[in-house]
């Protein structure tokens, strides 16, 4: 049954307060839990992370920032990750949440659950505000169960448990009492009705009372045949020792057809077998398209070795299905190794792409040399501003490295152009005869003197299948807004190489330095220089090509 409207309002307002002050990751929001007053109550923190690292867990109520701190063995206290109420009273209604924080970390996780504790003013008679539904079939023997007993480690006085139907004590040979079960030797339709079980238990030397209100229905045979377990379907799940395993049994049945669902191991209820370490949740139902989906959860708070290969069976009337837990397979390590074997070569190719390409060209240089039959005369045309510092770089350092050490043929205006020819004709002809265009860029330079050359060179770079361009920045150029739009387009499309060397240092003229490797990578495959003809290696074999 639903709790009073006031209780719901309190829970909703409390939940809004928590949402506004949210600072942690909301791991899970549990369904509302309803309990009867004066019964034992335990809340478990259903967060999967706390088994994996050192942590601190605190319980809070109604959005308060102060943890629930209690004195020695009070009525409400925390033990490990659980919050206990021995017993629960009406003032305990509210929104509870546990927060787990880790040492040396700013991360935290939250699990929230609203609870309502309802009063039974009718004493031993049926509690109309809150009761549990249980269903039996017209075939005996069958039991109904007094829940909330032996779930929290307390010692239950089973002989003290008494059963009532419609407020009258149950007597007769048709009934048998066993622990917290009332067994009907022969279930009849007349056995339907309102039942109450009452008894006592001892916790830490103190005795407490408990009671349950149970609405028992007898299901017809036809309805029983329509019951179907949707989940589980006799399968296995993997989990590590010490982890928390939470699953549910989902049962489909026709609408208004009550059924009783329970989790068992070897035909024994888990609540009676594992002393609270494995807990069966309360049965809920959701209407769906003329039918109802019934759900009962199974919470293994801490998985042990003896739980492996056990059959945790969900019983729903005459149908049943199980879940078996097994250790995780070792295929994860093999999968990780396979992924690494695939990723590492890719990373090597990305990080050492330039070195790999240059090594490949050098190892198979004769192969590339024989393939050059494009009719070009020059490997690169050099376009540069006529500034003294840049002239030294272009006329001295550039030929020293690219021509003498690498065997390239460069056309450098001011060094290789012939007198008597028009500038426009020379630039257009030599760029057409070149495989690359090297453009030297200087920060703050308007390049007005090179405007005719630059326009012709950029034209050849931008036309379809035009000449490939290598941009070299002589210093860091922060702003390209003063550059022509065509230069900005080339820079955006393929980037630029920045010169960071020092003309006075020897390594500045080494072809194996980082700067010159980048330039050589964008140049065509290197040719044989005259100084290296005597040391020309033999053409690459098939095995060398495959290795490269």
CSV table of N, CA and C in Angstrom, one decimal, residues 8-22 62-63 95 97 110 112:
chain,number,residue,atom,x,y,z
A,8,UNK,N,5.1,11.3,1.6
A,8,UNK,CA,5.6,11.5,0.3
A,8,UNK,C,6.2,12.9,0.1
A,9,UNK,N,5.4,13.9,0.6
A,9,UNK,CA,5.9,15.3,0.4
A,9,UNK,C,7.2,15.5,1.1
A,10,UNK,N,7.4,14.9,2.3
A,10,UNK,CA,8.7,15.1,3.0
A,10,UNK,C,9.8,14.5,2.2
A,11,UNK,N,9.6,13.3,1.6
A,11,UNK,CA,10.6,12.6,0.8
A,11,UNK,C,10.9,13.4,-0.4
A,12,UNK,N,9.9,14.0,-1.1
A,12,UNK,CA,10.1,14.7,-2.3
A,12,UNK,C,10.9,16.0,-2.1
A,13,UNK,N,10.6,16.7,-1.0
A,13,UNK,CA,11.3,18.0,-0.6
A,13,UNK,C,12.7,17.7,-0.3
A,14,UNK,N,12.9,16.6,0.5
A,14,UNK,CA,14.3,16.2,0.9
A,14,UNK,C,15.1,15.8,-0.3
A,15,UNK,N,14.5,15.2,-1.3
A,15,UNK,CA,15.2,14.7,-2.5
A,15,UNK,C,15.6,16.0,-3.3
A,16,UNK,N,14.7,17.0,-3.4
A,16,UNK,CA,15.1,18.2,-4.1
A,16,UNK,C,16.3,18.9,-3.5
A,17,UNK,N,16.3,18.9,-2.2
A,17,UNK,CA,17.4,19.6,-1.5
A,17,UNK,C,18.7,18.9,-1.8
A,18,UNK,N,18.7,17.6,-1.8
A,18,UNK,CA,19.9,16.8,-2.1
A,18,UNK,C,20.4,17.1,-3.5
A,19,UNK,N,19.4,17.2,-4.5
A,19,UNK,CA,19.8,17.5,-5.9
A,19,UNK,C,20.5,18.8,-6.0
A,20,UNK,N,20.0,19.8,-5.3
A,20,UNK,CA,20.6,21.2,-5.3
A,20,UNK,C,21.9,21.2,-4.8
A,21,UNK,N,22.2,20.4,-3.8
A,21,UNK,CA,23.6,20.4,-3.2
A,21,UNK,C,24.4,19.3,-3.7
A,22,UNK,N,24.1,18.8,-4.9
A,22,UNK,CA,24.8,17.7,-5.4
A,22,UNK,C,26.3,18.0,-5.7
A,62,UNK,N,18.2,13.5,4.7
A,62,UNK,CA,17.5,14.7,4.3
A,62,UNK,C,18.4,15.8,3.9
A,63,UNK,N,19.5,15.5,3.2
A,63,UNK,CA,20.3,16.5,2.6
A,63,UNK,C,21.2,17.2,3.6
A,95,UNK,N,14.9,10.8,3.4
A,95,UNK,CA,15.8,10.4,2.3
A,95,UNK,C,17.2,10.2,2.8
A,97,UNK,N,21.3,9.0,2.1
A,97,UNK,CA,22.3,8.7,1.1
A,97,UNK,C,23.6,8.5,1.7
A,110,UNK,N,27.8,8.8,-4.7
A,110,UNK,CA,26.6,8.8,-3.8
A,110,UNK,C,25.6,7.8,-4.2
A,112,UNK,N,21.5,7.1,-3.1
A,112,UNK,CA,20.4,7.7,-2.4
A,112,UNK,C,19.2,6.7,-2.3
